[in-house]
Amino acid sequence: MTRIDDTFARLKSEGRKAFVAYVMAGDPDLETSTEIVKGLPGAGVDIIELGQPFTDPMADGSTIQKAGQRALAGGQTLDKTLGIARALRETDQTTPIVMMGYYNPIFSRGVDRFLAEAAEAGIDGLIVVDLPPEEDAELCLPAQAAGIDFIRLATPTTDDRRLPRVLQNTSGFVYYVSINGITGSAEAQADTVGPEVARIKRATDLPIIVGFGIRSPGTAKAIAEVADGAVVGSAIVSQIADGKPVSEVLDFVRTLAEGAHSA
């Protein structure tokens, strides 16, 4: 059982859905980013997605891209991202941390070295958007052997023929992308997401968490009502980009979490 498994088991026993928050490590700077991450559990976040900035973020919309650019310009590195995880673990041993990003920084570090360092830092899961299931031997299987969940994305174009391959080695949860396209490009609609979540649930016992296009407490609630939880990223990153104080960012996150938890 990983922290992710434990979290979903607890939420199920409480009759609640999960709220997952994404922030870009190092945005707008390392100190502020660390403070935000450490404040997320107290704002109602059940799972933290910690973005690793990358120079060619092909799946991200402009909001996340700019966050990554700010972080890289400020000197954010993979070591510093792992340092943020370690900082959270000083006071929180239960909230799962999922690192989300691209394969190049991991490949450059070396898979075995990266996985050892990630496990030591308290990383519980990985979402690596540019590694398809055909490349599971590259990172997915070694990660799971190291006790780190490998979370796969399913999309509106993942048909019944492709779905079993996507789910084959997925662990922790399935991240369903509610819309076609990049992050932040449209609003998620529960009436279209619900049937897709139901379709995926017929093929797996893993929790299904829905992300992309969720910007408000109302949408977080509507999506959580048809799934096992909701992810918000761009809307939170926008607050950071606007220069809001950490307390205001966390207050906004709290409203989103309350929305998802009220489902």
Coordinates of C-alpha atoms in Angstrom, one line a residue:
M1 CA 0.0 0.0 0.0
T2 CA 1.3 3.4 -1.0
R3 CA 0.4 6.8 0.4
I4 CA -1.9 7.1 -2.7
D5 CA -3.7 3.8 -1.9
D6 CA -4.0 4.8 1.7
T7 CA -5.5 8.2 0.8
F8 CA -8.1 6.7 -1.5
A9 CA -9.0 4.1 1.1
R10 CA -9.5 6.8 3.7
L11 CA -11.6 9.0 1.4
K12 CA -13.8 6.0 0.5
S13 CA -14.3 5.2 4.2
E14 CA -15.3 8.8 4.7
G15 CA -17.6 8.9 1.7
R16 CA -15.7 11.7 0.1
K17 CA -14.1 12.4 -3.3
A18 CA -10.5 13.4 -3.8
F19 CA -9.2 16.9 -4.5
V20 CA -5.9 17.0 -6.3
A21 CA -4.0 20.3 -6.8
Y22 CA -1.2 20.9 -9.3
V23 CA 1.5 23.5 -8.8
M24 CA 4.7 24.1 -10.7
A25 CA 7.8 23.6 -8.6
G26 CA 9.8 26.8 -8.4
D27 CA 7.1 29.2 -9.5
P28 CA 7.3 32.1 -8.9
D29 CA 10.5 31.2 -6.9
L30 CA 11.7 28.4 -4.8
E31 CA 10.8 29.9 -1.4
T32 CA 7.3 30.8 -2.4
S33 CA 6.7 27.5 -4.2
T34 CA 7.8 25.6 -1.1
E35 CA 5.6 27.6 1.2
I36 CA 2.6 27.0 -1.1
V37 CA 3.2 23.2 -1.3
K38 CA 3.6 23.0 2.5
G39 CA 0.3 24.8 2.8
L40 CA -1.7 22.7 0.4
P41 CA -2.7 19.9 2.8
G42 CA -4.1 22.4 5.3
A43 CA -6.1 23.9 2.4
G44 CA -7.9 20.6 1.9
V45 CA -5.7 19.1 -0.8
D46 CA -5.7 15.3 -0.7
I47 CA -2.9 14.7 -3.3
I48 CA -0.3 17.2 -4.5
E49 CA 0.8 17.2 -8.1
L50 CA 4.2 18.8 -8.3
G51 CA 5.2 19.9 -11.7
Q52 CA 8.8 19.6 -12.9
P53 CA 9.5 22.5 -15.3
F54 CA 10.8 21.5 -18.7
T55 CA 11.9 23.5 -21.8
D56 CA 9.5 21.8 -24.2
P57 CA 6.2 21.1 -22.4
M58 CA 4.1 19.9 -25.3
A59 CA 1.0 18.9 -23.3
D60 CA 0.7 22.2 -21.4
G61 CA -1.2 25.3 -22.2
S62 CA 0.2 28.8 -22.0
T63 CA -0.5 29.2 -18.2
I64 CA 1.5 26.1 -17.3
Q65 CA 4.2 26.8 -19.9
K66 CA 4.7 30.3 -18.5
A67 CA 4.9 28.9 -15.0
G68 CA 7.6 26.5 -16.1
Q69 CA 9.5 29.3 -17.9
R70 CA 9.4 31.4 -14.7
A71 CA 10.6 28.5 -12.7
L72 CA 13.5 27.7 -15.0
A73 CA 14.5 31.4 -15.2
G74 CA 14.6 31.4 -11.5
G75 CA 17.0 28.5 -11.5
Q76 CA 14.7 25.6 -10.7
T77 CA 16.3 22.2 -11.1
L78 CA 15.2 18.6 -10.5
D79 CA 17.3 18.6 -7.3
K80 CA 15.4 21.7 -6.1
T81 CA 12.0 20.0 -6.9
L82 CA 13.0 17.0 -4.9
G83 CA 14.0 19.4 -2.1
I84 CA 10.4 20.8 -2.1
A85 CA 9.1 17.3 -1.5
R86 CA 11.6 16.8 1.3
A87 CA 10.5 20.1 2.9
L88 CA 6.9 18.9 2.9
R89 CA 7.9 15.5 4.4
E90 CA 9.5 17.4 7.4
T91 CA 5.9 18.1 8.6
D92 CA 3.7 15.8 6.6
Q93 CA 4.2 12.1 6.2
T94 CA 0.7 11.3 4.8
T95 CA -0.2 13.5 1.9
P96 CA 0.9 11.9 -1.4
I97 CA 3.1 13.8 -3.8
V98 CA 2.9 13.0 -7.5
M99 CA 5.6 14.4 -9.7
M100 CA 4.3 15.4 -13.1
G101 CA 6.4 16.3 -16.1
Y102 CA 8.4 14.9 -19.0
Y103 CA 10.9 12.2 -19.4
N104 CA 14.0 14.1 -20.5
P105 CA 15.1 15.4 -17.0
I106 CA 14.6 11.9 -15.6
F107 CA 16.6 10.3 -18.5
S108 CA 19.3 12.9 -18.1
R109 CA 19.6 12.1 -14.4
G110 CA 19.5 8.3 -15.0
V111 CA 16.4 6.3 -14.2
D112 CA 17.9 4.3 -11.3
R113 CA 19.5 7.3 -9.6
F114 CA 16.3 9.4 -10.1
L115 CA 14.0 6.7 -8.6
A116 CA 16.3 6.2 -5.6
E117 CA 16.4 10.0 -5.0
A118 CA 12.6 10.4 -5.6
A119 CA 11.7 7.6 -3.2
E120 CA 14.1 9.1 -0.5
A121 CA 12.5 12.5 -1.0
G122 CA 9.0 11.2 -0.5
I123 CA 7.6 11.1 -4.0
D124 CA 4.7 8.6 -4.3
G125 CA 3.8 8.7 -7.9
L126 CA 4.9 9.8 -11.4
I127 CA 3.0 11.2 -14.3
V128 CA 5.2 11.3 -17.3
V129 CA 3.1 12.5 -20.3
D130 CA 5.5 11.7 -23.1
L131 CA 6.2 8.0 -22.3
P132 CA 3.5 5.8 -23.9
P133 CA 2.7 2.3 -22.6
E134 CA 4.9 0.8 -25.3
E135 CA 7.8 2.2 -23.3
D136 CA 6.8 0.8 -19.9
A137 CA 10.2 -0.9 -19.4
E138 CA 11.9 2.5 -19.6
L139 CA 10.5 4.0 -16.4
C140 CA 7.0 2.6 -15.5
L141 CA 8.1 -0.8 -14.4
P142 CA 11.3 0.3 -12.6
A143 CA 9.3 3.0 -10.8
Q144 CA 6.8 0.4 -9.5
A145 CA 9.6 -1.9 -8.4
A146 CA 10.9 1.1 -6.4
G147 CA 7.5 1.5 -4.7
I148 CA 6.5 4.6 -6.8
D149 CA 3.1 4.5 -8.6
F150 CA 3.1 5.2 -12.3
I151 CA -0.1 7.1 -13.2
R152 CA -1.3 7.0 -16.8
L153 CA -3.4 9.5 -18.7
A154 CA -6.6 8.4 -20.5
T155 CA -8.2 10.8 -22.9
P156 CA -11.4 11.2 -24.9
T157 CA -9.6 9.5 -27.8
T158 CA -8.5 6.5 -25.7
D159 CA -11.0 4.0 -27.3
D160 CA -11.9 0.5 -26.1
R161 CA -9.2 -1.0 -28.2
R162 CA -6.5 1.2 -26.7
L163 CA -7.7 1.4 -23.1
P164 CA -6.5 -2.1 -21.9
R165 CA -2.9 -1.2 -23.0
V166 CA -3.1 2.1 -21.2
L167 CA -4.4 0.5 -18.0
Q168 CA -2.0 -2.5 -18.1
N169 CA 0.7 -1.3 -15.8
T170 CA -1.0 1.8 -14.4
S171 CA -1.1 2.1 -10.6
G172 CA -2.3 4.6 -8.0
F173 CA -5.1 6.1 -10.1
V174 CA -6.0 6.8 -13.6
Y175 CA -5.9 10.5 -14.7
Y176 CA -8.7 11.1 -17.2
V177 CA -8.1 14.2 -19.3
S178 CA -11.6 15.7 -19.7
I179 CA -11.0 17.5 -23.0
N180 CA -9.0 17.2 -26.2
G181 CA -6.1 19.5 -26.3
I182 CA -3.7 21.2 -23.9
T183 CA -4.2 22.2 -20.3
G184 CA -6.4 25.2 -19.7
S185 CA -8.0 25.2 -23.1
A186 CA -11.7 24.5 -22.3
E187 CA -14.1 23.9 -19.5
A188 CA -14.8 20.3 -18.4
Q189 CA -18.4 19.2 -18.7
A190 CA -19.7 16.6 -16.3
D191 CA -22.4 15.3 -18.8
T192 CA -19.7 14.3 -21.2
V193 CA -17.1 13.2 -18.6
G194 CA -19.5 11.0 -16.7
P195 CA -20.0 8.3 -19.4
E196 CA -16.3 8.2 -20.1
V197 CA -15.4 7.7 -16.5
A198 CA -18.0 4.9 -16.3
R199 CA -16.5 3.3 -19.4
I200 CA -13.0 3.3 -17.8
K201 CA -14.4 2.0 -14.5
R202 CA -15.7 -1.1 -16.3
A203 CA -12.1 -1.9 -17.2
T204 CA -10.3 -1.1 -13.9
D205 CA -10.7 -1.0 -10.2
L206 CA -8.4 2.0 -9.9
P207 CA -9.8 5.4 -8.9
I208 CA -10.5 7.7 -11.8
I209 CA -9.5 11.3 -11.2
V210 CA -10.5 14.0 -13.8
G211 CA -8.4 17.0 -14.8
F212 CA -8.1 19.7 -17.4
G213 CA -10.7 22.4 -17.6
I214 CA -11.7 22.7 -13.9
R215 CA -11.4 26.3 -12.7
S216 CA -14.2 26.8 -10.1
P217 CA -15.6 25.1 -7.0
G218 CA -18.8 24.4 -8.9
T219 CA -17.0 22.6 -11.7
A220 CA -14.9 20.7 -9.2
K221 CA -18.0 19.5 -7.5
A222 CA -19.8 18.6 -10.7
I223 CA -16.8 16.6 -12.0
A224 CA -16.2 14.9 -8.6
E225 CA -19.8 13.8 -8.6
V226 CA -19.2 11.7 -11.7
A227 CA -15.6 10.6 -10.9
D228 CA -13.5 9.7 -7.8
G229 CA -12.1 13.2 -7.7
A230 CA -11.0 16.3 -9.5
V231 CA -7.6 17.9 -10.4
V232 CA -7.1 21.7 -10.7
G233 CA -3.9 23.1 -12.1
S234 CA -4.1 26.1 -14.4
A235 CA -6.6 28.0 -12.2
I236 CA -4.2 27.7 -9.2
V237 CA -1.1 28.6 -11.3
S238 CA -3.0 31.6 -12.6
Q239 CA -3.4 32.9 -9.0
I240 CA 0.4 32.5 -8.5
A241 CA 1.1 34.2 -11.8
D242 CA -1.1 37.2 -10.7
G243 CA 1.2 37.7 -7.8
K244 CA -1.4 36.8 -5.1
P245 CA 0.0 36.3 -1.6
V246 CA 0.5 32.7 -0.5
S247 CA -2.4 33.1 1.9
E248 CA -4.8 34.1 -0.9
V249 CA -3.6 31.3 -3.2
L250 CA -4.3 28.8 -0.4
D251 CA -7.7 30.4 0.3
F252 CA -8.6 29.9 -3.4
V253 CA -7.4 26.3 -3.2
R254 CA -9.5 25.8 -0.2
T255 CA -12.7 26.8 -2.1
L256 CA -11.9 24.3 -4.8
A257 CA -11.3 21.6 -2.3
E258 CA -14.5 22.3 -0.6
G259 CA -16.3 22.1 -4.0
A260 CA -14.8 18.7 -4.7
H261 CA -15.4 17.4 -1.2
S262 CA -19.1 18.5 -1.3
A263 CA -19.8 16.1 -4.2

